[in-house]
Tab-separated table of C-alpha atoms and ligand atoms in Angstrom:
chain	number	residue	atom	x	y	z
A	273	UNK	CA	7.784	58.236	10.122
A	274	UNK	CA	10.234	57.982	13.020
A	275	UNK	CA	12.920	60.549	13.347
A	276	UNK	CA	15.464	57.902	14.228
A	277	UNK	CA	17.853	56.881	11.481
A	278	UNK	CA	17.199	53.268	10.187
A	279	UNK	CA	19.894	50.527	9.937
A	280	UNK	CA	21.448	48.476	7.082
A	281	UNK	CA	20.383	44.983	7.784
A	282	UNK	CA	22.815	42.723	5.881
A	283	UNK	CA	21.843	39.298	5.118
A	284	UNK	CA	24.230	36.860	3.838
A	285	UNK	CA	24.476	33.100	3.480
A	286	UNK	CA	25.400	30.344	1.022
A	287	UNK	CA	23.136	29.737	-2.001
A	288	UNK	CA	19.838	28.051	-1.203
A	289	UNK	CA	20.348	28.962	2.553
A	290	UNK	CA	16.804	30.311	2.784
A	291	UNK	CA	17.802	34.118	2.722
A	292	UNK	CA	15.648	35.118	-0.017
A	293	UNK	CA	12.604	33.823	1.785
A	294	UNK	CA	14.024	35.702	4.928
A	295	UNK	CA	13.993	39.101	3.264
A	296	UNK	CA	10.732	38.738	1.440
A	297	UNK	CA	9.260	38.018	4.759
A	298	UNK	CA	10.875	40.950	6.617
A	299	UNK	CA	9.834	43.490	4.122
A	300	UNK	CA	6.177	42.805	5.107
A	301	UNK	CA	7.208	44.968	8.181
A	302	UNK	CA	6.131	48.494	7.600
A	303	UNK	CA	9.460	50.053	8.795
A	304	UNK	CA	11.600	47.642	6.570
A	305	UNK	CA	12.371	48.189	2.841
A	306	UNK	CA	14.569	46.091	0.573
A	307	UNK	CA	17.414	47.211	-1.406
A	308	UNK	CA	17.112	46.025	-4.954
A	309	UNK	CA	20.699	45.288	-6.274
A	310	UNK	CA	22.090	45.943	-9.762
A	311	UNK	CA	23.497	43.072	-11.268
A	312	UNK	CA	25.070	41.850	-14.767
A	313	UNK	CA	23.454	38.153	-14.562
A	314	UNK	CA	20.471	37.169	-16.586
A	315	UNK	CA	17.115	37.011	-14.702
A	316	UNK	CA	16.000	33.444	-13.689
A	317	UNK	CA	12.464	32.299	-14.305
A	318	UNK	CA	9.990	34.271	-12.247
A	319	UNK	CA	12.313	37.111	-11.427
A	320	UNK	CA	11.156	40.430	-12.212
A	321	UNK	CA	13.268	43.581	-13.196
A	322	UNK	CA	13.241	46.044	-10.795
A	323	UNK	CA	11.782	43.940	-7.975
A	324	UNK	CA	14.184	41.130	-7.427
A	325	UNK	CA	17.409	42.950	-9.194
A	326	UNK	CA	17.899	45.665	-11.685
A	327	UNK	CA	19.375	43.655	-14.736
A	328	UNK	CA	21.963	45.912	-16.444
A	329	UNK	CA	24.468	45.357	-19.323
A	330	UNK	CA	28.293	45.265	-18.283
A	331	UNK	CA	28.606	48.994	-19.790
A	332	UNK	CA	25.826	50.327	-17.477
A	333	UNK	CA	27.619	48.573	-14.388
A	334	UNK	CA	30.900	50.219	-15.273
A	335	UNK	CA	29.396	53.494	-15.271
A	336	UNK	CA	27.487	53.113	-12.124
A	337	UNK	CA	31.087	52.101	-10.404
A	338	UNK	CA	32.782	54.946	-12.020
A	339	UNK	CA	30.076	57.498	-11.034
A	340	UNK	CA	30.269	56.226	-7.356
A	341	UNK	CA	26.640	55.156	-7.545
A	342	UNK	CA	27.099	51.922	-5.689
A	343	UNK	CA	27.788	51.692	-1.976
A	344	UNK	CA	29.512	48.382	-2.442
A	345	UNK	CA	29.973	45.776	-5.225
A	346	UNK	CA	31.354	42.473	-5.921
A	347	UNK	CA	32.111	39.941	-8.318
A	348	UNK	CA	30.162	36.733	-7.433
A	349	UNK	CA	29.960	33.249	-9.614
A	350	UNK	CA	31.540	35.323	-12.482
A	351	UNK	CA	28.950	38.242	-12.446
A	352	UNK	CA	28.836	41.463	-10.817
A	353	UNK	CA	26.396	42.813	-8.148
A	354	UNK	CA	25.911	46.054	-6.294
A	355	UNK	CA	24.037	48.126	-3.838
A	356	UNK	CA	22.809	51.374	-5.599
A	357	UNK	CA	23.770	53.996	-2.906
A	358	UNK	CA	21.257	56.832	-3.377
A	359	UNK	CA	17.764	54.695	-2.396
A	360	UNK	CA	19.545	53.118	0.421
A	361	UNK	CA	20.883	56.112	2.019
A	362	UNK	CA	17.365	58.066	1.669
A	363	UNK	CA	15.517	55.187	3.161
A	364	UNK	CA	17.785	55.002	6.232
A	365	UNK	CA	17.760	58.864	6.534
A	366	UNK	CA	13.871	58.454	6.608
A	367	UNK	CA	14.129	55.940	9.320
A	368	UNK	CA	13.532	52.749	7.570
A	369	UNK	CA	15.497	49.598	8.037
A	370	UNK	CA	16.966	48.603	4.758
A	371	UNK	CA	17.598	44.832	4.176
A	372	UNK	CA	20.562	43.994	1.586
A	373	UNK	CA	20.935	40.369	0.533
A	374	UNK	CA	24.619	40.648	-0.509
A	375	UNK	CA	27.557	38.234	-0.365
A	376	UNK	CA	30.283	38.279	2.252
A	377	UNK	CA	32.694	40.660	0.306
A	378	UNK	CA	29.860	43.256	0.124
A	379	UNK	CA	29.293	42.951	3.797
A	380	UNK	CA	32.881	43.823	4.555
A	381	UNK	CA	32.866	46.935	2.426
A	382	UNK	CA	29.640	47.976	4.211
A	383	UNK	CA	30.868	47.480	7.732
A	384	UNK	CA	33.683	49.798	6.761
A	385	UNK	CA	31.354	52.378	5.234
A	386	UNK	CA	30.472	54.166	8.659
A	387	UNK	CA	26.602	53.611	8.041
A	388	UNK	CA	25.071	51.851	10.939
A	389	UNK	CA	24.674	48.005	10.131
A	390	UNK	CA	23.424	44.838	11.801
A	391	UNK	CA	24.706	41.809	9.868
A	392	UNK	CA	22.925	38.351	9.807
A	393	UNK	CA	24.455	35.203	8.379
A	394	UNK	CA	21.959	32.329	7.349
A	395	UNK	CA	23.309	28.981	7.765
A	396	UNK	CA	21.968	25.861	6.291
A	397	UNK	CA	21.688	22.886	8.969
A	398	UNK	CA	24.348	21.206	6.933
A	399	UNK	CA	26.055	20.921	3.674
A	400	UNK	CA	24.071	17.801	2.555
A	401	UNK	CA	20.787	19.715	3.007
A	402	UNK	CA	22.168	22.642	1.250
A	403	UNK	CA	23.026	20.546	-1.718
A	404	UNK	CA	19.582	18.796	-1.749
A	405	UNK	CA	17.788	22.174	-1.641
A	406	UNK	CA	19.844	23.456	-4.563
A	407	UNK	CA	19.010	20.055	-6.682
A	408	UNK	CA	15.322	20.538	-5.740
A	409	UNK	CA	15.312	24.198	-6.725
A	410	UNK	CA	16.596	23.006	-10.139
A	411	UNK	CA	17.624	26.488	-11.509
A	412	UNK	CA	21.038	25.658	-12.156
A	413	UNK	CA	22.921	23.361	-14.501
A	414	UNK	CA	25.372	20.782	-12.780
A	415	UNK	CA	28.322	22.887	-13.845
A	416	UNK	CA	26.734	26.123	-12.393
A	417	UNK	CA	25.767	24.055	-9.226
A	418	UNK	CA	29.229	22.590	-8.777
A	419	UNK	CA	30.722	26.151	-9.180
A	420	UNK	CA	28.276	27.594	-6.519
A	421	UNK	CA	29.150	24.314	-4.083
A	422	UNK	CA	32.759	24.987	-4.111
A	423	UNK	CA	32.597	28.395	-2.679
A	424	UNK	CA	30.122	27.543	0.000
A	425	UNK	CA	32.827	26.423	2.390
A	426	UNK	CA	34.369	29.792	1.910
A	427	UNK	CA	31.306	31.652	2.688
A	428	UNK	CA	30.692	29.536	5.626
A	429	UNK	CA	34.131	30.389	7.179
A	430	UNK	CA	33.087	33.933	6.855
A	431	UNK	CA	30.107	33.410	9.094
A	432	UNK	CA	32.041	34.332	12.385
A	433	UNK	CA	32.464	38.041	11.004
A	434	UNK	CA	28.589	38.632	11.418
A	435	UNK	CA	26.751	40.100	14.259
A	436	UNK	CA	24.322	37.055	14.279
A	437	UNK	CA	24.422	33.645	12.680
A	438	UNK	CA	20.808	31.966	12.419
A	439	UNK	CA	20.380	28.170	11.407
A	440	UNK	CA	17.709	27.544	8.982
A	441	UNK	CA	16.713	24.126	10.310
A	442	UNK	CA	13.172	25.342	10.466
A	443	UNK	CA	12.060	28.348	8.334
A	444	UNK	CA	9.287	29.868	10.478
A	445	UNK	CA	11.490	29.494	13.590
A	446	UNK	CA	14.437	31.066	11.952
A	447	UNK	CA	12.525	34.023	10.717
A	448	UNK	CA	10.947	34.639	14.047
A	449	UNK	CA	14.595	34.813	15.381
A	450	UNK	CA	15.478	37.319	13.145
A	451	UNK	CA	12.629	39.518	13.646
A	452	UNK	CA	13.264	39.234	17.349
A	453	UNK	CA	16.878	40.300	16.681
A	454	UNK	CA	15.516	43.118	14.756
A	455	UNK	CA	13.057	44.189	17.373
A	456	UNK	CA	10.331	43.971	14.667
A	457	UNK	CA	8.004	42.233	16.809
A	458	UNK	CA	7.393	45.146	19.328
A	459	UNK	CA	7.086	47.812	16.598
A	460	UNK	CA	4.070	47.171	14.294
A	461	UNK	CA	3.441	50.873	13.763
B	707	5GP	P1	22.212	35.158	-7.186
B	707	5GP	O1	22.668	35.317	-8.367
B	707	5GP	O2	22.029	33.640	-6.420
B	707	5GP	O3	20.666	35.897	-6.856
B	707	5GP	O4	22.949	35.913	-5.993
B	707	5GP	C1	24.260	35.324	-6.023
B	707	5GP	C2	25.101	36.013	-4.770
B	707	5GP	O5	25.101	37.433	-4.924
B	707	5GP	C3	24.434	35.914	-3.526
B	707	5GP	O6	25.395	35.354	-2.566
B	707	5GP	C4	23.818	37.412	-3.144
B	707	5GP	O7	23.726	37.669	-1.886
B	707	5GP	C5	25.009	37.931	-3.869
B	707	5GP	N1	24.525	39.581	-4.176
B	707	5GP	C6	23.091	40.010	-4.695
B	707	5GP	N2	23.180	41.222	-4.765
B	707	5GP	C7	24.414	41.626	-4.185
B	707	5GP	C8	24.821	43.049	-4.065
B	707	5GP	O8	24.214	44.107	-4.453
B	707	5GP	N3	26.111	43.138	-3.649
B	707	5GP	C9	26.875	41.962	-3.283
B	707	5GP	N4	28.190	42.259	-2.888
B	707	5GP	N5	26.311	40.737	-3.469
B	707	5GP	C10	25.212	40.766	-3.848
């Protein structure tokens, strides 16, 4: 393992922007790990506890906050999400880059944490495309979807705070662009 400390790779973007597909591909690289967040929201179909999220009760989340177990946390769409501190710090100390798929509030907290970060904002090509992707996904009720869409504009306004903004008009091209930004193509060992 490299003696160099790894980085926190912050990936944010509006719902259905393609950021989940992006992180799943990034963790194929041997030098990259994913940080599994804790959340109080219910699992969606196909999501696995401990892989996609650690699904916890409110009381457990409260305890994690009180005991300083979270590097950052935020309330998003009425549910709480947070990054467990221990596994992330261990991984970057061991030289891994750790991908965090977190919202814009979490990204602000991590930029102020003093840890090495590189932040990437994944933008859909347009709001219309994003709305269509969300409908195609079909995992949300109409009301949940409207709630998500109303905060898309605020999320898009935060893009300028990120080190890099990538536009997901073509998934493979976008993933290759991020791999290049992270220098993952040169380091396969
Ligand atoms: P979803 O419920 O669609 O999986 O995620 C909703 C939002 O929560 C997304 O914007 C996602 O990036 C964000 N999120 C997921 N995990 C975390 C986390 O640990 N911290 C923060 N701040 N946001 C998170």
